[in-house]
Coordinates of C-alpha atoms and ligand atoms in Angstrom, one line a residue:
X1 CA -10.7 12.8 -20.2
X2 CA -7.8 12.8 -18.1
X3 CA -8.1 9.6 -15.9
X4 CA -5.5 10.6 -13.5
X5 CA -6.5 14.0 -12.7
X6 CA -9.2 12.7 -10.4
X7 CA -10.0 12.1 -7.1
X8 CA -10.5 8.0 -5.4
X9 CA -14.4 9.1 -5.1
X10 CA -14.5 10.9 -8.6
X11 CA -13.0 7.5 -10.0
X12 CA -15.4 5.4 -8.2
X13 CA -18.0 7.4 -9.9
X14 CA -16.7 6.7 -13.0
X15 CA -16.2 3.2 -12.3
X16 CA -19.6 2.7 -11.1
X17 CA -20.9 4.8 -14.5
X18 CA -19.0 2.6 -16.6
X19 CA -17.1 5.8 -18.0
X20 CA -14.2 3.4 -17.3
X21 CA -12.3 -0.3 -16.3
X22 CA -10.3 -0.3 -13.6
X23 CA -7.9 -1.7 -16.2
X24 CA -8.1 2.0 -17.8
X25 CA -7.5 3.6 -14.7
X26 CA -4.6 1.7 -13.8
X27 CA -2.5 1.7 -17.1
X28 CA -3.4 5.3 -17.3
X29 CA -1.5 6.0 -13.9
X30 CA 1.2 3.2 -15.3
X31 CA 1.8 5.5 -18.2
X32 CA 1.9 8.7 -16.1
X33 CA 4.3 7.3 -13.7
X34 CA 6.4 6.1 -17.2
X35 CA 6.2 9.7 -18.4
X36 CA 7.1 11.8 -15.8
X37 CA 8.7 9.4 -12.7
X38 CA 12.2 9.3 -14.4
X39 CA 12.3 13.1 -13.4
X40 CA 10.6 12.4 -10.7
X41 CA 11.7 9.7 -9.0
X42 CA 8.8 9.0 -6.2
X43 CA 8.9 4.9 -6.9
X44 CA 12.0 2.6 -5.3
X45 CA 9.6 -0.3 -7.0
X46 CA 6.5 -0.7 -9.4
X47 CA 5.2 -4.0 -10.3
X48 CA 3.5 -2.8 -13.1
X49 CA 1.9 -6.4 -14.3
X50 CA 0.9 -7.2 -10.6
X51 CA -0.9 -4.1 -10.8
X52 CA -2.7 -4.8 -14.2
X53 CA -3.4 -8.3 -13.3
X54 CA -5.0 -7.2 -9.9
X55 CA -7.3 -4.4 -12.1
X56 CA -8.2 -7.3 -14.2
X57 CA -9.3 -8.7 -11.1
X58 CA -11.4 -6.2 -10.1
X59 CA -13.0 -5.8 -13.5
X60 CA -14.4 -9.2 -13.9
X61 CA -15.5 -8.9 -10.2
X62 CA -17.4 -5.8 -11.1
X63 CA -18.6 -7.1 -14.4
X64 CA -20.4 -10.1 -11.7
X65 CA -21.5 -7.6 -9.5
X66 CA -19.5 -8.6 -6.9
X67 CA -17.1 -5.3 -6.6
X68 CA -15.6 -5.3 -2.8
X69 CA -16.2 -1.8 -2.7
X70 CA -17.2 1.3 -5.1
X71 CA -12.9 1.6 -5.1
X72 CA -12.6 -2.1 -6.1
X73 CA -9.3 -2.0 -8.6
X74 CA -8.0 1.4 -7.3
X75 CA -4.3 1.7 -7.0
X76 CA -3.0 3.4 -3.9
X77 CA 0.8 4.1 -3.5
X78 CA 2.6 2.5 -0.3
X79 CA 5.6 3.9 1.3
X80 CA 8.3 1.9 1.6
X81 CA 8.3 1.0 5.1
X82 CA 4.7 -0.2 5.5
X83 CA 4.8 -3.8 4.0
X84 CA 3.1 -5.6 1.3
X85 CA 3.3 -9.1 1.3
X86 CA 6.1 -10.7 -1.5
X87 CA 6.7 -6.7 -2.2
X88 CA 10.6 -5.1 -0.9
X89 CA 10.8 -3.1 2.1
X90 CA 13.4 -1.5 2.1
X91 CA 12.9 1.5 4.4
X92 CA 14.9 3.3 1.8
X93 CA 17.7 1.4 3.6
X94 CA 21.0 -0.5 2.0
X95 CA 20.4 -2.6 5.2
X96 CA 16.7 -3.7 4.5
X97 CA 17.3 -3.6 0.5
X98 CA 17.3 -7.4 -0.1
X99 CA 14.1 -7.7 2.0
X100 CA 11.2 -9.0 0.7
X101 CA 8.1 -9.0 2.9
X102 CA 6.3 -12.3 3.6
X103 CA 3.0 -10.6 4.9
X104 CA 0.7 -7.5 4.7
X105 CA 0.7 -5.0 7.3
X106 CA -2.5 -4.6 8.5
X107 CA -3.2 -1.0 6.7
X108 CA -2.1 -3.0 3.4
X109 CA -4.6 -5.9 4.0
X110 CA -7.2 -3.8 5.1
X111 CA -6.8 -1.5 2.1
X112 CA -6.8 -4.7 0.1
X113 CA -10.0 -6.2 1.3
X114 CA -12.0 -3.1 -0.2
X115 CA -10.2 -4.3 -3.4
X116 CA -7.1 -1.6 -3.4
X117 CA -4.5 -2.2 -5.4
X118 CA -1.0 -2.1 -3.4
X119 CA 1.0 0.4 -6.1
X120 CA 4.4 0.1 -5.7
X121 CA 7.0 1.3 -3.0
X122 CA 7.6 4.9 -2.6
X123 CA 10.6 6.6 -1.5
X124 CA 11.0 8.0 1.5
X125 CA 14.0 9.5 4.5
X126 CA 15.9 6.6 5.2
X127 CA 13.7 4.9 8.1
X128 CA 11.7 7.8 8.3
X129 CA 14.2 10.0 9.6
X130 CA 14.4 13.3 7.6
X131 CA 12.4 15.9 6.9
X132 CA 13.5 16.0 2.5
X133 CA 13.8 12.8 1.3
X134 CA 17.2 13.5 0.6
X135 CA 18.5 10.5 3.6
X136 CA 16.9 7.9 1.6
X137 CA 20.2 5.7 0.4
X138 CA 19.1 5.3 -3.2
X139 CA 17.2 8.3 -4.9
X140 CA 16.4 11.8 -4.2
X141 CA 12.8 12.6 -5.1
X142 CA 11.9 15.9 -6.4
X143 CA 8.6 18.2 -5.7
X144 CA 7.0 17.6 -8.9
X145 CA 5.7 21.6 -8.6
X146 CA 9.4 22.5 -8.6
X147 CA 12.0 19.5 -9.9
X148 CA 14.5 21.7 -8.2
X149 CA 13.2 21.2 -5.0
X150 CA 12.3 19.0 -2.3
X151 CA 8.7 17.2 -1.6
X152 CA 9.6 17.3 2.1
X153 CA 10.0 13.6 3.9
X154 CA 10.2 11.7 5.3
X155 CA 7.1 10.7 3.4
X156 CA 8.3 12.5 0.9
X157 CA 7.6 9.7 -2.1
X158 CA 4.1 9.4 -1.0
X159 CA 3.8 13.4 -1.1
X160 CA 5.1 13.5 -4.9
X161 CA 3.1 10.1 -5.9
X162 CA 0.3 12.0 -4.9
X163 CA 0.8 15.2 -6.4
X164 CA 2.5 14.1 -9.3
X165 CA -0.7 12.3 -10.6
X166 CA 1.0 8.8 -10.4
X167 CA -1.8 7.0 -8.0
X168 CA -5.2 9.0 -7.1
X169 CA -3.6 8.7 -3.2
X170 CA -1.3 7.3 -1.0
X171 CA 0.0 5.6 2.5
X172 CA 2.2 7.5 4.6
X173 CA 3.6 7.5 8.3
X174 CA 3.6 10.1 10.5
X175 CA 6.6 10.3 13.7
X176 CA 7.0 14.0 13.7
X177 CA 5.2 15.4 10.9
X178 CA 6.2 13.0 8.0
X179 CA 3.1 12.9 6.6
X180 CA 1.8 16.6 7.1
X181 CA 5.1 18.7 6.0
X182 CA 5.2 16.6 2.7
X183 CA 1.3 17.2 1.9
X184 CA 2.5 21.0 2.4
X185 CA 5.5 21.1 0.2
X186 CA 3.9 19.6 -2.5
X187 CA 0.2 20.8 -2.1
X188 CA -1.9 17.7 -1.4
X189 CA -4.0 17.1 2.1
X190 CA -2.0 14.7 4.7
X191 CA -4.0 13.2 7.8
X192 CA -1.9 12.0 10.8
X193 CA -4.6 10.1 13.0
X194 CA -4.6 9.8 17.0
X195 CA -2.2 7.7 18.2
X196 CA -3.7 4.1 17.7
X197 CA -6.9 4.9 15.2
X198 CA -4.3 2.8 12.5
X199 CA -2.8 -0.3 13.2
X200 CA 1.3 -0.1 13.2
X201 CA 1.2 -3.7 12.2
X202 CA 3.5 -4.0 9.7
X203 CA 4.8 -0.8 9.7
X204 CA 8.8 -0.6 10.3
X205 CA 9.2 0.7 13.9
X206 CA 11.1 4.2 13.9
X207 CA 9.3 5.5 17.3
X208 CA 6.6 3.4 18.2
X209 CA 5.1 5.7 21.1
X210 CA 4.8 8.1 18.2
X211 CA 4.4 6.4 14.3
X212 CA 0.8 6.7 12.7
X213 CA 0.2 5.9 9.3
X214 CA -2.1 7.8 7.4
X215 CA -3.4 8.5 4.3
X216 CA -1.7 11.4 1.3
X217 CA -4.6 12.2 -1.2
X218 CA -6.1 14.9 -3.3
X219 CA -8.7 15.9 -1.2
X220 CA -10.4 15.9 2.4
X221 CA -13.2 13.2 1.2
X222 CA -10.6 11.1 0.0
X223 CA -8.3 11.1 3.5
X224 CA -11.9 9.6 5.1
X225 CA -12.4 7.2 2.7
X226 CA -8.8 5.6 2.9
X227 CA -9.0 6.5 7.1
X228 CA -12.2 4.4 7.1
X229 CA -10.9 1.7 5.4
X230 CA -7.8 1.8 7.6
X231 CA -8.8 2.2 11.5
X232 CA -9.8 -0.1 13.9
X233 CA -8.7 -2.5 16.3
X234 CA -6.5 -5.2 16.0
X235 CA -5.3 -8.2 17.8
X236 CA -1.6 -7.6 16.3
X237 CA -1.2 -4.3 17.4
X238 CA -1.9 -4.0 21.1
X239 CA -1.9 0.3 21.1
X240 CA -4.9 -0.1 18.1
X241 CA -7.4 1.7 20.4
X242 CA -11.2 -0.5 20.5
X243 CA -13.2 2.2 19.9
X244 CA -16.1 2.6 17.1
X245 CA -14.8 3.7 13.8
X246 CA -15.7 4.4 9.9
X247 CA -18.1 7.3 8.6
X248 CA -14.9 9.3 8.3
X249 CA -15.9 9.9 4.8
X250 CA -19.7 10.7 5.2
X251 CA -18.3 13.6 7.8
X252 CA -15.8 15.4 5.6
X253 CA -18.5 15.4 3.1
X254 CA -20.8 16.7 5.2
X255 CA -18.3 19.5 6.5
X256 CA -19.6 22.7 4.7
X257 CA -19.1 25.5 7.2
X258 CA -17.6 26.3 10.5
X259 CA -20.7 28.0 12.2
X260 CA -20.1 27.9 16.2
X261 CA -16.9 26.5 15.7
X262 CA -14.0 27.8 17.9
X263 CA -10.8 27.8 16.2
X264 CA -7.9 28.1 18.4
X265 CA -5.0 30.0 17.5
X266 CA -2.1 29.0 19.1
X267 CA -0.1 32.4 20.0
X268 CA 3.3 30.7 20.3
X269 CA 3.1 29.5 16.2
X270 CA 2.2 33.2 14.8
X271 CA 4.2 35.6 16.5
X272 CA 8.1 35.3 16.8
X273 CA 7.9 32.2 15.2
X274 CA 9.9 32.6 12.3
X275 CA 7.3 32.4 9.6
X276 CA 8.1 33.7 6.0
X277 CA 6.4 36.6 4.6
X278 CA 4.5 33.8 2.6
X279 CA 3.4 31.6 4.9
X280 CA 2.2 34.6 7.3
X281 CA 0.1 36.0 4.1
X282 CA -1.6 32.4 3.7
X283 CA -2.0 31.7 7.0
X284 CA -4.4 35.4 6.8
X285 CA -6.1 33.8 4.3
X286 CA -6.8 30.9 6.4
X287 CA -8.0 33.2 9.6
X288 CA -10.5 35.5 7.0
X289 CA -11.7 31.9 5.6
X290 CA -12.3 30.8 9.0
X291 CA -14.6 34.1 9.8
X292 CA -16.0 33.7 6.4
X293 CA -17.6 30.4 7.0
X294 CA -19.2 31.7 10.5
X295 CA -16.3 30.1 12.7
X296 CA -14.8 32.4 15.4
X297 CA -11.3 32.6 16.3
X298 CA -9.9 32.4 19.6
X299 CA -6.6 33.0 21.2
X300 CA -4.5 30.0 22.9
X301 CA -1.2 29.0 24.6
X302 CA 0.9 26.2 24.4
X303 CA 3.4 26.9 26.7
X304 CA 5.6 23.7 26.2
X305 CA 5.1 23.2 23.3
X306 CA 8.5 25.6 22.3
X307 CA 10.4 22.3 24.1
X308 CA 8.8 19.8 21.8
X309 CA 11.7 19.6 19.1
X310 CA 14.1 18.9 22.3
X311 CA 11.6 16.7 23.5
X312 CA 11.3 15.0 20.4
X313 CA 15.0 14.2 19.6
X314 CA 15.7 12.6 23.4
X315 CA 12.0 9.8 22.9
X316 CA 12.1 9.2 19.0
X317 CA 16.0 8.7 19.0
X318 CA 15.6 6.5 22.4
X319 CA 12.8 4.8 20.7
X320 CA 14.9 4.3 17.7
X321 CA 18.1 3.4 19.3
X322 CA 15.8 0.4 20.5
X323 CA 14.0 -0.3 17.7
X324 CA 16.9 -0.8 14.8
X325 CA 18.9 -3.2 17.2
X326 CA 17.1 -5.8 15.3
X327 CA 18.6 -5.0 11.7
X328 CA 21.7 -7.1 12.5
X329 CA 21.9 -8.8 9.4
X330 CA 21.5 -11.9 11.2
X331 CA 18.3 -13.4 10.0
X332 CA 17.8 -10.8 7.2
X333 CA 19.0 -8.0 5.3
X334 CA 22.1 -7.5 4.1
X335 CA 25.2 -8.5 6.2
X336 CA 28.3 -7.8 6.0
X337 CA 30.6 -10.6 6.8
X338 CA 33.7 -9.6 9.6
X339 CA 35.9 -12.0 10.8
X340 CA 33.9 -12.7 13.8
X341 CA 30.2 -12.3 15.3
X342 CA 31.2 -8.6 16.7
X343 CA 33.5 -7.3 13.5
X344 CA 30.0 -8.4 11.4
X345 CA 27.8 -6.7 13.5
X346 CA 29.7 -3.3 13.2
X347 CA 29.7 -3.8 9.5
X348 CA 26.6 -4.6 8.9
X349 CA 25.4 -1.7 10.5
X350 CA 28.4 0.8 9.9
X351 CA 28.3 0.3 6.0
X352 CA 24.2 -0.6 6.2
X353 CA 22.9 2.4 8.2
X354 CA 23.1 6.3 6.6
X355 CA 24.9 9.1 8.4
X356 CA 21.1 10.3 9.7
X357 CA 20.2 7.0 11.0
X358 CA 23.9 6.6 12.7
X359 CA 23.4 9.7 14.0
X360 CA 19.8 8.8 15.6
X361 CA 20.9 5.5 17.0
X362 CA 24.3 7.4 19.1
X363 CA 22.0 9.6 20.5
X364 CA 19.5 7.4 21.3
X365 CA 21.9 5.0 22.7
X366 CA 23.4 8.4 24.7
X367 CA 20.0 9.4 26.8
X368 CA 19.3 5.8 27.5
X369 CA 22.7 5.3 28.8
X370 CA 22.7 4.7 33.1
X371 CA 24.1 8.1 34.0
X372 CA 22.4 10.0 31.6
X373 CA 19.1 8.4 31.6
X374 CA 17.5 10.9 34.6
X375 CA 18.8 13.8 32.6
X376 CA 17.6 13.3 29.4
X377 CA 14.9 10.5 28.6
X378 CA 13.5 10.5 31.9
X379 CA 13.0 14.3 31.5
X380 CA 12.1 14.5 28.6
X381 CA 9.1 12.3 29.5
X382 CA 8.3 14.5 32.1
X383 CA 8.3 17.3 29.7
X384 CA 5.8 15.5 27.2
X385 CA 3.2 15.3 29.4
X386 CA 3.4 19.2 30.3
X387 CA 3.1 19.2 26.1
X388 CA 0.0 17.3 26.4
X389 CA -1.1 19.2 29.1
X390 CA -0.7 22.6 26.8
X391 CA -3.5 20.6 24.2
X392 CA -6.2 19.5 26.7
X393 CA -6.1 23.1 28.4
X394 CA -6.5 25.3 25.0
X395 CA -9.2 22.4 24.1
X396 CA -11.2 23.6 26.9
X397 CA -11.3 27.2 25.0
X398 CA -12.1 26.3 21.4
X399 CA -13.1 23.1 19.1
X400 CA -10.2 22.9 16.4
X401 CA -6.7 24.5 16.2
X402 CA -5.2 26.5 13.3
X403 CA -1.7 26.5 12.3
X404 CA 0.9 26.8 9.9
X405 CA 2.3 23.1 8.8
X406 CA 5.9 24.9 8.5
X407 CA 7.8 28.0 9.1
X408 CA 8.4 28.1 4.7
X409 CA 7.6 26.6 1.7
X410 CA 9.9 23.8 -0.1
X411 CA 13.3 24.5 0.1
X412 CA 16.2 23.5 -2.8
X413 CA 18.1 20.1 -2.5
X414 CA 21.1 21.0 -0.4
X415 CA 19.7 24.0 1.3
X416 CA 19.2 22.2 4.4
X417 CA 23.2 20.8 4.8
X418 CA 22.9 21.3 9.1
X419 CA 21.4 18.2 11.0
X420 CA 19.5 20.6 13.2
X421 CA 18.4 23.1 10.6
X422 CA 16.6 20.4 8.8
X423 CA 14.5 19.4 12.3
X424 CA 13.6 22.6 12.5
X425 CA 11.1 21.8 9.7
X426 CA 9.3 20.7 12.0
X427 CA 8.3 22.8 14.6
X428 CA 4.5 23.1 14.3
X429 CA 4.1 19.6 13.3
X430 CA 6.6 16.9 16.2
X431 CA 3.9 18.6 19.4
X432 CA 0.8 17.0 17.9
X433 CA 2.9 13.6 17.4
X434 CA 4.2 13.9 21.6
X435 CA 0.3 14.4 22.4
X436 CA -1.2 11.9 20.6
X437 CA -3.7 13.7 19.3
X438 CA -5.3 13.8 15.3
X439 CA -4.2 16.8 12.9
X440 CA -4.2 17.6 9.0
X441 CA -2.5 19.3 6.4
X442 CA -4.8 20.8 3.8
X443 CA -3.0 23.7 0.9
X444 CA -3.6 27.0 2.1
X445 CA -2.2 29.0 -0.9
X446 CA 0.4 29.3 -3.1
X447 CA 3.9 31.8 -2.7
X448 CA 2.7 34.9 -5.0
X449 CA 6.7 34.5 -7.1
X450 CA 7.8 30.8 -6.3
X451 CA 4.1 29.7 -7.6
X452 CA 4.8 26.7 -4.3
X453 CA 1.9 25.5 -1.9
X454 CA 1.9 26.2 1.5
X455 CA -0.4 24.0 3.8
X456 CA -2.2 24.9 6.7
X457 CA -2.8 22.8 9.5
X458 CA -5.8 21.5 11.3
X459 CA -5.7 20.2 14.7
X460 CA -8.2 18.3 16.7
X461 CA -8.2 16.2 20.1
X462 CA -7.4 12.7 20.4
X463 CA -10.6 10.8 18.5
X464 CA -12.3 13.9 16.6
X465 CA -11.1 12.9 13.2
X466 CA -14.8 13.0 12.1
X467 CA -15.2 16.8 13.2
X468 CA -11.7 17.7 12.1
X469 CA -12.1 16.5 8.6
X470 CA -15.4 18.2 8.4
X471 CA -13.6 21.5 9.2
X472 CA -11.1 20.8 7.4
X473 CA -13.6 20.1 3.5
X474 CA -15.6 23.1 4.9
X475 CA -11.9 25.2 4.6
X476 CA -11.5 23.4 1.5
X477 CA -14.2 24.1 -0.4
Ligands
LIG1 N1 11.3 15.0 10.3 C1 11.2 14.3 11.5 C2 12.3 13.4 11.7 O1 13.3 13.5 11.0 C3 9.9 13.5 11.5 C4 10.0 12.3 10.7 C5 8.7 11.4 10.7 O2 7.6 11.9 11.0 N2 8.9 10.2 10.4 O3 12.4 12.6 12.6

């Protein structure tokens, strides 16, 4: 039996069957990840006793009957900017690289007390910024359904951890579609919550009126089991919304059909929207499946939404501009010594920062600038509520949105060498991110010659995660 082929709840099974240790389960993904993750290369970092020691753990709880949870001993990979206390956190960052973290964030801690295993540090776009994985400053992961391509970004690491076998699931953050394009390329579900159903505590600020972490796994039921363990208030992280969570799991189970469900179509992401041949063909799939399983499909605008990758670059590069000011080397990191205060400073930075990041921070630093301020950030503001606007009207006509995740399939290392280009990745994912609202990436098909997944997306208003989930196992199945 193939341990690693399996789902969090299919292991659980097993666990609770005694068809296997947790010790089993976790050497088993240690020795995939020393197979295949040379090629690979999803893992900055893997502690590989911690992890054994911790499924030890887990095992003589379960052998006393006092599992934490049916997942007690589980290993779940991390991306490297959501930290794990004594673990690096690098951001995939030469500025952050000697940083070791001296707390969990709160998505680690809570993952923890149902008896997770923390798994390493996965690779990622250098601060999140990137849409390939190829900005992070030490490795370039490859889409382990085509070495010679990319796995997307900037979660990128979690994406190929996932569907590389090396951990039954994985953390991921979510800015602009980080989460969601990855679990496309590479053919694995990706669930970017509402803004504040997942503590950011902990998580390295790139835009913080627009990061979510969320969870990268095999299947629907397993994005509500890692989202229940996950959400909920808390007193470090003043956006966390107090509202009742949990049964995220129970729902996607119990997601079997779409009957009286109004699926929106959003006209402006079909037509003249640059799909591929390939993506158009799945996404006809995805529209006969929806009939199929008794939903009806229903036409909708958003209007502003065809301003949200302008939108996007003015607040998440203001955002960041503010943000990174703190990596000075100063009280950590790694600095760069000048001759004086100021000559340190732009060292630190200048040789610590990547080209992307640089490039973020001057524009940022531009549209906050007095002068330019009313014209750009100001503006822009203006522009994302019209954006969220566009969502609350065509939720007034149907239940659930379907779109494409991207305009194409994985593309090859290098393919991508414009800045602007590469955002344009993004397009059907960075709206959902300026609204605030919940949305996942499920595979939709497969390219007929390239053999590469193509995801479809799910969206739902601010809160629904239950009924999008639901929707999204009944499109599953
Ligand atoms: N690709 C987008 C960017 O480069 C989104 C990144 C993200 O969601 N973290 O900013």
């Amino acid at each position: 039996m193939d341990i690693t082929a399996k789902t969090l709840h299919g292991l659980a099974d097993g666990l609770a069957k005694k068809e296997f240790s947790a010790s089993e389960v976790v050497k088993a993904y240690i020795a995939k990840v020393d197979k295949d993750d040379a090629n690979i290369k999803a893992f900055l970092k893997l502690d590989r006793e911690k992890a054994l020691s911790a499924a030890a753990a887990a095992d003589e709880r379960r052998a006393q009957g006092k599992e934490l949870s049916p997942y007690d001993g589980l290993p779940v990979g991390i991306k490297d900017c959501i930290v794990t206390q004594g673990e690096t956190c690098s951001c995939a960052s030469k500025l952050l690289e000697p940083v070791v973290s001296p707390y969990d964030s709160t998505a680690v801690a809570r993952l923890k007390a149902q008896g997770i295993i923390p798994f390493g540090r996965l690779n990622m776009d250098e601060f999140a910024m990137g849409s390939s994985c190829e900005n992070s400053a030490f490795q370039k992961t490859a889409n382990p359904r085509d070495l010679s391509r990319v796995p997307g970004g900037s979660s990128g690491g979690s994406a190929a951890c996932v569907a590389a076998d090396f951990a039954p699931a994985a953390l991921g953050s979510d800015t602009g579609g980080s989460i969601r394009q990855p679990a496309g390329f590479c053919g694995i579900v990706g669930l970017k919550p509402t803004y504040g159903r997942v503590s950011r505590y902990g998580l390295v600020a790139f835009a913080s009126s627009l990061d979510q972490i969320g969870p990268m796994t095999n299947d629907v039921e397993d994005a509500g089991i890692i989202l229940d363990m996950i959400c909920g208030k808390d007193k470090m992280d003043s956006t966390s919304l107090p509202v009742a969570a949990g049964g995220f799991a129970e729902a996607a189970r119990n997601g079997k059909d779409l009957k009286g469900i109004k699926v929106g179509l959003p006209k402006e992401y079909f037509t003249g929207s640059g799909l591929t041949p390939e993506v158009e063909r799945v996404m006809e799939e995805a529209k006969a499946k929806v009939k199929a399983l008794g939903g009806e499909l229903v036409e909708v605008s958003l209007p502003h939404t065809k301003y949200a990758v302008a939108v996007y670059y003015i607040i998440a590069t203001a955002e960041a501009s503010a943000n990174l000011a703190r990596f000075d080397g100063m009280r950590y990191g790694a600095r760069k010594e000048g001759r004086d205060l100021v000559e340190t400073y732009f060292k630190t930075r200048g040789e610590g920062f990547g080209a992307e990041v640089r490039r973020r921070i001057l524009l940022g630093t531009y549209v906050l600038s007095s002068g330019y301020y009313d014209a750009y950030y100001l503006r822009a503001q203006k522009v994302r509520t019209l954006i969220r606007r566009d969502f609350e009207e065509a939720y007034k006509q149907c239940d659930v949105m379907l779109t494409p995740v991207t305009p194409a399939p994985a593309f090859k290392f290098g393919e991508k060498s414009d800045p602007l280009q590469m955002y344009l990745s993004d397009i059907f994912t960075i709206a959902l991110n300026l609204s605030g609202n919940c949305g996942i990436s499920i595979p939709g098909g497969v390219c007929k010659e390239t053999g590469m997944p193509v995801g479809i997306q799910l969206l739902a208003p601010a809160l629904e995660e239950a009924k999008l989930l639901a929707y999204a196992n009944a499109m599953q199945r």
